[in-house]
Amino acid sequence: MSGLERPQGVVNLADGEWHRLHPASPLLRGGLVFLAVLGFVIANLRERLIDIFLTIFAPGTGEQVDDEYTGWRQDWANDPVGGIVSNGLVGWALLGLAVVIIAVIVGFWLSWRMHTFRVTHEAVEVRSGILFRSHRSARLDRIQGINVNRPLFARLFGTAKLEVSVAGQSANVQLAYLGSALADALRADVLRLASGARAERTQGRPAMPGETLPAASEAQSGAAEAQAGAAETQPGAASSEAPAVIRTPPVTARAGALVTQRVDEFLAPELDPNLAPPESVVHLPLGRVVGSTLLGGSTMWGIILVAIIVIGVTTRQVWVLFSFVPAAIGLVSYTWSRITRSLRYSIAGTPDGVRIGHGLLSTANQTIPPGRVHAIEATQWVFWRPFGWWSVRINVAGQSISASGDAAQRTVVLPVGTAADVHRVLALLLPDAAADVEPLVDAGLIGRGGAGGFSTTPRRAAWLRPFSWRRIGLAAASGVAVIRRGALVRSLSLVPLARMQSVALSVGPVERALDLATLRLHTVTGPVTAVLPVADRSEATALFEHLSHEAVERAASDTSHHWGAAATSPVIATEPATEPATEPATGPATEPSPHGTEPDRVG
C-alpha cells in the first residue's frame, strides 16, 4: 500500500514510503501572505466600499443629487473601483474576484498534493513543485541536527515545521508542516536512523517507557483530531454500549476537546520530562535574561544613540531625527527579541543528542546529535564579570558566520549562565571528555599563566597583547584542545581534535623579531574562532606537531557519529536476514566524514 493512501492507524513516517504534509501546510506557508494582502486592500478600500454602497442604494434619481454629491461622483469615477461601478461592471468584477479566489484555493490544493516526502535508511527526500518539479535529498550520515519550529499561527492548527540541517550551505531540507505529534515522532525516527541503528516500527507496537506515540496521521483534519480527543475523554461511553454501536460525539464536544488539546499543547513543556533527567536541564531565570541583555554591548550603543538624538533636538538639527531615530527603534526591537528568544530556554541531554529549546508563544527547539559539534566557545563580556555570567556558542557544519535570525540563534546553546552552567553544558556537548576537560575549564575561565596545565606566554608578547598576554594559553586533554584568551571579553575555546579540519602556524615580521608565532585551529565556518594569538615560537611549533598528529589519530578512531550502532548490534543479530529494509545504516570504512568537508590537516 502506498504511503499516500495509508489508513488512519499508520503513523510511521519513516517507512520508506511517500507521504504528504499536513493539509493546512499551503495556508501556513504562503496563504498568510495572501490573507495579509487581502486585508491590506480591504482596509484601504473601506471608505470606497462605503461610497459604493451609498451610490447603489441612495434614494431618488440623479436630479435629486446635490452639486457636492455630483462632484464627488465625478472625482472617484476616474479610479479603477469607481470606473467599475460607473460602467456597471460590478458583477464582472465580483466574478473575477471569485475566479481569483478559486484559483488560489486550487493552487494551494495542488501545492499540497504535489509536495511529498519520504524517509529511507539512507536519506530524507522531498519532492515539490507544480510546474517546475524539484527533488531534494539529505543524506542521513550528513545530518548535523534536526530543528522543530512551532510558530504561533501554526500552533493554532496543531502543526510544526521540521527542518533537517545538513552539512553544506543552503542544504537544509524542510518539512513544513506536519502534525505536532508526528513531527516529534519523525525526529526520533530520523535520529535513530542517522545513529546507525535500525529504526523501530511505530505501527502496531506499544509505547516504550518515556515515549508518546501519535494517535493519528497528519492528514487528518482538525475535526478528526477533536473526535479522537473527545473519545479519549469519555472512556466509559463506549464500554456501556454494544460493541457494534459507535456513538459519534456531538459537535460541541468535539470542539471543546479540540480547544482543550490546543491549550494543553501551549502549556506543555518543550522537553518531555521522561527524555532527560531533571538535574541535567539548564534553565534561565527571567531576571538574569533581562539583566544580561541590558548589560550587553547593545546598551552602550543605545546610550550613544540617545545622546546623539538629545543633542540634535536641542540644537534643532532635524536631520538627526531621520537618521538616528530609526536606528534607535531597531536597537530596541533587537533587544526585545533577544529577551523573548531566551524565555523558557532549556538545554538537556537526550539519548539522541543535546536538545535546546526556547520561546514563549512561538517555540523552537533543535537536537544536535553526538559528534556534530566542531568547536565550543564560552565568552564573558566585561559588564557580566561582577555577576559571573557566561554565554556559550558552537560551530556546527552548515551554519554560516553571517547567518541571521533563527540560524544565528541555533549557534547559541547558552545565552547567559553561571560557571556551573557552563560546566553542565560542556558535559552535554563533550560527554566522552567531560571528566578530563573539567579541570582545564576551571583554569581557563578565569585563570592566568601556567595554572591548570596551560602553556605560558613570554613577557615579550606584551608588545602585541598588552592587556591579555598573561591569559593567553593552550592545553589539551582527551582529544580536546582548549584555548583561553581575551581581557575585555574573556574567551575559552574548545575544539575536539577528531573534527578539526586543519592547524596552521604563522609567523609575521613583527612576531619573527620577537620570536613569537600564532597558532590557528581551523574548523567548519561558524561564530567560534580557535586562535592562539601569541606564543613562544618553539613552543608553538611543538604544539603544531602534536595537534596535527593527534588530530589524525582521533579522527581515524572516532565513531561518535554512529552513536546508536553499538547499542543495537545484539538486536540486529537476531533479526531475519530476509528483510532488506532493516539493514543498518552503517557504511563501509571508507565512507566520507559526516562532519561536513573532508579533514584537511596541515602537518
Short mmCIF file of C-alpha atoms in Angstrom, two decimals, residues 64-412:
data_model
loop_
_atom_site.label_atom_id
_atom_site.label_comp_id
_atom_site.label_asym_id
_atom_site.label_seq_id
_atom_site.Cartn_x
_atom_site.Cartn_y
_atom_site.Cartn_z
CA GLN A 64 -32.17 64.84 -6.72
CA VAL A 65 -28.46 64.57 -6.00
CA ASP A 66 -26.93 67.90 -5.00
CA ASP A 67 -23.92 69.51 -6.61
CA GLU A 68 -21.49 68.27 -3.94
CA TYR A 69 -22.55 64.66 -4.45
CA THR A 70 -22.27 65.06 -8.23
CA GLY A 71 -18.74 66.45 -7.94
CA TRP A 72 -17.82 63.59 -5.66
CA ARG A 73 -19.02 61.04 -8.25
CA GLN A 74 -17.00 62.71 -10.98
CA ASP A 75 -13.93 62.58 -8.75
CA TRP A 76 -13.99 58.91 -7.87
CA ALA A 77 -15.22 57.74 -11.26
CA ASN A 78 -11.68 58.09 -12.59
CA ASP A 79 -10.10 55.44 -10.34
CA PRO A 80 -10.42 51.69 -11.09
CA VAL A 81 -13.03 50.94 -8.42
CA GLY A 82 -15.12 53.97 -9.31
CA GLY A 83 -14.88 53.12 -13.00
CA ILE A 84 -16.19 49.61 -12.35
CA VAL A 85 -19.21 50.99 -10.54
CA SER A 86 -19.88 53.78 -13.05
CA ASN A 87 -19.77 51.42 -16.03
CA GLY A 88 -21.96 48.79 -14.41
CA LEU A 89 -19.19 46.17 -14.18
CA VAL A 90 -19.73 45.24 -10.56
CA GLY A 91 -20.98 41.77 -11.47
CA TRP A 92 -17.99 41.08 -13.70
CA ALA A 93 -15.64 42.37 -11.00
CA LEU A 94 -17.17 40.04 -8.43
CA LEU A 95 -16.92 37.17 -10.89
CA GLY A 96 -13.24 37.93 -11.49
CA LEU A 97 -12.63 38.08 -7.74
CA ALA A 98 -14.33 34.72 -7.33
CA VAL A 99 -12.17 33.25 -10.09
CA VAL A 100 -9.01 34.55 -8.35
CA ILE A 101 -10.08 33.06 -5.02
CA ILE A 102 -10.90 29.72 -6.65
CA ALA A 103 -7.53 29.75 -8.47
CA VAL A 104 -5.74 30.40 -5.19
CA ILE A 105 -7.58 27.55 -3.49
CA VAL A 106 -6.83 25.20 -6.39
CA GLY A 107 -3.20 26.29 -6.34
CA PHE A 108 -2.98 25.59 -2.61
CA TRP A 109 -4.51 22.16 -3.13
CA LEU A 110 -2.15 21.31 -5.98
CA SER A 111 0.81 22.57 -3.94
CA TRP A 112 -0.16 20.26 -1.09
CA ARG A 113 -0.88 17.38 -3.46
CA MET A 114 2.46 17.65 -5.26
CA HIS A 115 4.56 18.15 -2.10
CA THR A 116 5.60 14.73 -0.78
CA PHE A 117 8.44 13.33 1.28
CA ARG A 118 9.87 10.03 2.38
CA VAL A 119 12.48 8.82 4.85
CA THR A 120 14.61 5.83 3.88
CA HIS A 121 17.59 4.22 5.57
CA GLU A 122 19.89 6.45 3.50
CA ALA A 123 18.26 9.87 3.16
CA VAL A 124 15.34 12.24 3.72
CA GLU A 125 13.84 13.13 0.32
CA VAL A 126 11.37 15.88 -0.61
CA ARG A 127 9.58 16.35 -3.94
CA SER A 128 7.71 19.59 -4.61
CA GLY A 129 6.59 21.97 -7.32
CA ILE A 130 3.63 22.20 -9.71
CA LEU A 131 5.10 23.46 -13.00
CA PHE A 132 8.78 23.11 -12.10
CA ARG A 133 9.49 20.00 -10.05
CA SER A 134 12.35 19.76 -7.55
CA HIS A 135 13.73 16.75 -5.70
CA ARG A 136 15.95 17.36 -2.65
CA SER A 137 17.73 14.68 -0.69
CA ALA A 138 19.53 14.92 2.66
CA ARG A 139 21.84 12.03 3.48
CA LEU A 140 21.36 10.68 6.98
CA ASP A 141 25.10 10.43 7.64
CA ARG A 142 25.42 14.15 6.87
CA ILE A 143 22.71 15.32 9.25
CA GLN A 144 24.03 17.92 11.68
CA GLY A 145 20.83 18.48 13.63
CA ILE A 146 17.06 18.49 13.48
CA ASN A 147 15.06 21.61 14.29
CA VAL A 148 11.36 21.70 15.14
CA ASN A 149 9.75 25.16 14.99
CA ARG A 150 6.22 25.93 16.11
CA PRO A 151 5.20 29.47 15.10
CA LEU A 152 2.22 30.93 16.91
CA PHE A 153 -0.22 30.62 14.00
CA ALA A 154 0.95 27.07 13.24
CA ARG A 155 0.37 26.07 16.87
CA LEU A 156 -3.28 27.04 16.49
CA PHE A 157 -3.53 24.29 13.85
CA GLY A 158 -1.55 21.84 15.97
CA THR A 159 1.30 21.73 13.43
CA ALA A 160 5.07 22.16 13.47
CA LYS A 161 7.86 22.72 10.93
CA LEU A 162 10.63 20.13 10.90
CA GLU A 163 13.97 21.14 9.37
CA VAL A 164 16.83 18.72 8.77
CA SER A 165 20.18 20.54 8.96
CA VAL A 166 22.77 19.06 6.63
CA ALA A 167 26.44 19.87 6.11
CA GLY A 168 26.75 22.42 3.32
CA GLN A 169 25.39 25.88 2.59
CA SER A 170 21.64 26.05 1.81
CA ALA A 171 21.44 22.27 2.00
CA ASN A 172 18.78 22.02 4.71
CA VAL A 173 15.56 20.15 3.99
CA GLN A 174 12.27 21.45 5.42
CA LEU A 175 9.02 19.64 6.07
CA ALA A 176 6.52 22.45 6.61
CA TYR A 177 4.17 21.48 8.11
CA LEU A 178 3.47 18.23 9.96
CA GLY A 179 1.18 17.40 12.82
CA SER A 180 2.89 18.39 16.05
CA ALA A 181 2.99 14.86 17.49
CA LEU A 182 4.07 13.40 14.15
CA ALA A 183 6.93 15.90 13.87
CA ASP A 184 8.30 14.76 17.23
CA ALA A 185 7.93 11.09 16.27
CA LEU A 186 9.58 11.63 12.88
CA ARG A 187 12.50 13.45 14.51
CA ALA A 188 13.08 10.45 16.78
CA ASP A 189 12.95 8.05 13.81
CA VAL A 190 15.36 10.12 11.69
CA LEU A 191 17.82 10.43 14.55
CA ARG A 192 17.60 6.70 15.17
CA LEU A 193 18.41 6.00 11.53
CA ALA A 194 21.23 8.56 11.48
CA SER A 195 22.76 6.97 14.57
CA GLY A 196 23.42 3.75 12.68
CA ALA A 197 20.65 1.90 14.50
CA ARG A 198 17.69 0.20 12.90
CA ALA A 199 14.52 2.31 13.08
CA GLU A 200 11.86 0.81 15.27
CA ARG A 201 8.48 0.33 13.71
CA THR A 202 5.89 2.51 15.37
CA GLN A 203 2.92 0.82 13.72
CA GLY A 204 1.27 -1.83 15.86
CA ARG A 205 3.68 -1.65 18.80
CA PRO A 206 3.06 -0.39 22.33
CA ALA A 207 4.62 2.83 23.52
CA MET A 208 8.02 2.41 25.11
CA PRO A 209 8.73 3.92 28.54
CA GLY A 210 9.03 7.67 28.17
CA GLU A 211 7.71 7.61 24.59
CA THR A 212 4.45 9.00 23.28
CA LEU A 213 3.09 7.57 20.06
CA PRO A 214 0.91 9.89 17.93
CA ALA A 215 -2.71 8.88 17.72
CA ALA A 216 -3.41 9.91 14.14
CA SER A 217 -1.72 10.87 10.90
CA GLU A 218 -1.02 14.42 9.85
CA ALA A 219 -3.54 14.15 7.04
CA GLN A 220 -6.42 14.11 9.47
CA SER A 221 -8.48 17.24 9.73
CA GLY A 222 -8.98 19.22 12.92
CA ALA A 223 -12.42 17.69 13.36
CA ALA A 224 -11.00 14.19 13.33
CA GLU A 225 -8.43 15.17 15.94
CA ALA A 226 -11.17 16.66 18.08
CA GLN A 227 -13.22 13.48 17.73
CA ALA A 228 -10.28 11.37 18.88
CA GLY A 229 -9.69 13.71 21.82
CA ALA A 230 -13.34 13.56 22.80
CA ALA A 231 -13.30 9.78 22.65
CA GLU A 232 -10.30 9.70 24.98
CA THR A 233 -12.00 12.00 27.48
CA GLN A 234 -15.07 9.70 27.62
CA PRO A 235 -13.67 6.21 28.18
CA GLY A 236 -16.84 4.92 29.75
CA ALA A 237 -19.14 5.82 26.88
CA ALA A 238 -18.02 3.08 24.54
CA SER A 239 -17.98 0.37 27.21
CA SER A 240 -21.63 0.97 28.14
CA GLU A 241 -22.84 0.30 24.59
CA ALA A 242 -22.81 -2.78 22.43
CA PRO A 243 -19.50 -3.41 20.59
CA ALA A 244 -21.09 -2.83 17.19
CA VAL A 245 -22.56 0.57 18.10
CA ILE A 246 -20.35 3.63 17.51
CA ARG A 247 -21.61 6.80 19.12
CA THR A 248 -20.33 9.98 17.48
CA PRO A 249 -19.69 12.80 19.97
CA PRO A 250 -21.68 15.98 19.32
CA VAL A 251 -20.07 18.92 17.56
CA THR A 252 -19.78 20.91 20.80
CA ALA A 253 -17.92 18.06 22.49
CA ARG A 254 -15.50 17.74 19.58
CA ALA A 255 -14.90 21.49 19.52
CA GLY A 256 -14.34 21.53 23.27
CA ALA A 257 -11.90 18.64 23.04
CA LEU A 258 -10.01 20.40 20.23
CA VAL A 259 -9.74 23.61 22.26
CA THR A 260 -8.58 21.63 25.30
CA GLN A 261 -5.96 19.87 23.20
CA ARG A 262 -4.61 23.15 21.83
CA VAL A 263 -4.45 24.71 25.31
CA ASP A 264 -2.58 21.67 26.63
CA GLU A 265 -0.08 21.98 23.76
CA PHE A 266 0.51 25.67 24.58
CA LEU A 267 1.09 24.92 28.27
CA ALA A 268 3.09 21.71 27.82
CA PRO A 269 6.86 21.86 28.49
CA GLU A 270 9.14 21.90 25.46
CA LEU A 271 11.01 18.79 26.59
CA ASP A 272 9.31 15.61 27.75
CA PRO A 273 10.50 15.02 31.36
CA ASN A 274 10.98 11.33 30.53
CA LEU A 275 13.60 12.10 27.86
CA ALA A 276 16.11 13.74 30.21
CA PRO A 277 16.62 13.69 33.98
CA PRO A 278 15.59 16.98 35.61
CA GLU A 279 19.04 17.56 37.08
CA SER A 280 20.59 17.69 33.60
CA VAL A 281 18.36 20.51 32.36
CA VAL A 282 19.71 24.07 32.48
CA HIS A 283 17.04 26.78 32.92
CA LEU A 284 17.48 30.54 32.76
CA PRO A 285 15.87 32.85 35.36
CA LEU A 286 13.97 35.75 33.82
CA GLY A 287 15.90 38.33 35.87
CA ARG A 288 19.22 37.04 34.57
CA VAL A 289 17.98 37.14 30.96
CA VAL A 290 16.78 40.75 31.25
CA GLY A 291 19.82 41.91 33.24
CA SER A 292 22.36 40.33 30.88
CA THR A 293 20.61 41.86 27.86
CA LEU A 294 20.59 45.34 29.37
CA LEU A 295 24.25 44.99 30.34
CA GLY A 296 25.25 43.76 26.89
CA GLY A 297 27.03 45.66 24.16
CA SER A 298 23.73 46.92 22.72
CA THR A 299 23.23 49.06 25.84
CA MET A 300 26.32 51.10 25.04
CA TRP A 301 25.06 51.74 21.52
CA GLY A 302 21.68 52.69 22.97
CA ILE A 303 23.25 55.28 25.25
CA ILE A 304 25.22 56.74 22.34
CA LEU A 305 22.12 56.95 20.12
CA VAL A 306 20.05 58.63 22.85
CA ALA A 307 22.81 61.19 23.46
CA ILE A 308 23.01 61.99 19.72
CA ILE A 309 19.24 62.37 19.45
CA VAL A 310 19.07 64.67 22.51
CA ILE A 311 21.88 66.84 21.16
CA GLY A 312 20.22 67.00 17.75
CA VAL A 313 16.87 68.04 19.23
CA THR A 314 18.38 70.72 21.48
CA THR A 315 20.41 72.17 18.59
CA ARG A 316 17.44 71.89 16.19
CA GLN A 317 19.22 69.55 13.81
CA VAL A 318 16.18 67.91 12.21
CA TRP A 319 18.25 65.52 10.09
CA VAL A 320 19.33 63.73 13.27
CA LEU A 321 15.76 62.56 13.84
CA PHE A 322 15.53 60.97 10.39
CA SER A 323 18.96 59.34 10.69
CA PHE A 324 19.19 58.04 14.26
CA VAL A 325 15.61 57.56 15.47
CA PRO A 326 15.07 54.56 13.13
CA ALA A 327 18.38 53.12 14.40
CA ALA A 328 17.18 53.52 17.98
CA ILE A 329 13.89 51.79 17.16
CA GLY A 330 15.79 48.92 15.54
CA LEU A 331 18.03 48.61 18.58
CA VAL A 332 15.02 48.41 20.90
CA SER A 333 13.48 45.74 18.66
CA TYR A 334 16.73 43.77 18.69
CA THR A 335 16.95 43.96 22.49
CA TRP A 336 13.36 42.83 22.90
CA SER A 337 13.84 39.91 20.51
CA ARG A 338 16.88 38.74 22.48
CA ILE A 339 14.82 38.70 25.65
CA THR A 340 11.85 36.89 24.14
CA ARG A 341 14.04 34.28 22.44
CA SER A 342 15.56 33.36 25.79
CA LEU A 343 12.21 32.84 27.53
CA ARG A 344 11.58 29.23 28.51
CA TYR A 345 15.11 28.44 27.35
CA SER A 346 16.32 24.96 28.26
CA ILE A 347 19.13 22.62 27.30
CA ALA A 348 19.36 18.95 28.22
CA GLY A 349 20.90 15.71 27.10
CA THR A 350 18.69 13.09 25.43
CA PRO A 351 19.52 9.61 24.11
CA ASP A 352 19.88 11.07 20.59
CA GLY A 353 21.84 14.22 21.38
CA VAL A 354 21.56 17.60 23.04
CA ARG A 355 18.09 19.19 22.93
CA ILE A 356 17.89 23.00 23.05
CA GLY A 357 14.54 24.79 23.20
CA HIS A 358 13.32 28.34 23.63
CA GLY A 359 10.31 30.57 23.02
CA LEU A 360 7.05 31.54 24.69
CA LEU A 361 4.31 31.93 22.05
CA SER A 362 6.34 30.79 19.05
CA THR A 363 8.61 27.97 20.15
CA ALA A 364 11.63 26.33 18.55
CA ASN A 365 13.95 23.52 19.50
CA GLN A 366 16.88 21.74 17.94
CA THR A 367 18.54 18.41 18.54
CA ILE A 368 22.29 18.18 17.95
CA PRO A 369 23.38 14.55 17.56
CA PRO A 370 26.67 13.35 19.09
CA GLY A 371 29.77 14.02 17.02
CA ARG A 372 28.39 17.08 15.26
CA VAL A 373 29.88 19.86 17.41
CA HIS A 374 33.13 21.14 15.85
CA ALA A 375 34.03 23.92 18.28
CA ILE A 376 32.71 25.43 21.51
CA GLU A 377 33.36 28.86 22.98
CA ALA A 378 32.45 30.34 26.36
CA THR A 379 32.67 34.15 26.46
CA GLN A 380 32.25 36.74 29.20
CA TRP A 381 31.57 40.41 28.47
CA VAL A 382 33.30 42.82 30.84
CA PHE A 383 29.99 44.08 32.28
CA TRP A 384 28.99 40.49 33.09
CA ARG A 385 32.13 39.85 35.13
CA PRO A 386 30.78 41.07 38.52
CA PHE A 387 27.88 38.60 38.20
CA GLY A 388 29.96 35.67 36.88
CA TRP A 389 27.83 35.27 33.73
CA TRP A 390 28.97 33.46 30.59
CA SER A 391 27.49 32.61 27.20
CA VAL A 392 28.30 29.52 25.12
CA ARG A 393 28.30 29.22 21.31
CA ILE A 394 29.18 26.36 18.99
CA ASN A 395 30.25 25.67 15.41
CA VAL A 396 28.11 23.17 13.51
CA ALA A 397 28.52 22.30 9.83
CA GLY A 398 26.08 24.19 7.63
CA GLN A 399 25.76 27.25 9.92
CA SER A 400 27.37 30.33 8.41
CA ILE A 401 29.07 33.02 10.48
CA SER A 402 26.93 35.60 8.66
CA ALA A 403 23.68 33.80 9.41
CA SER A 404 20.91 35.83 10.98
CA GLY A 405 17.63 35.22 12.73
CA ASP A 406 16.85 31.64 13.63
CA ALA A 407 20.05 30.30 12.05
CA ALA A 408 22.20 32.54 14.26
CA GLN A 409 20.14 31.63 17.32
CA ARG A 410 20.92 27.94 16.80
CA THR A 411 24.62 28.54 17.37
CA VAL A 412 23.91 29.88 20.89
#
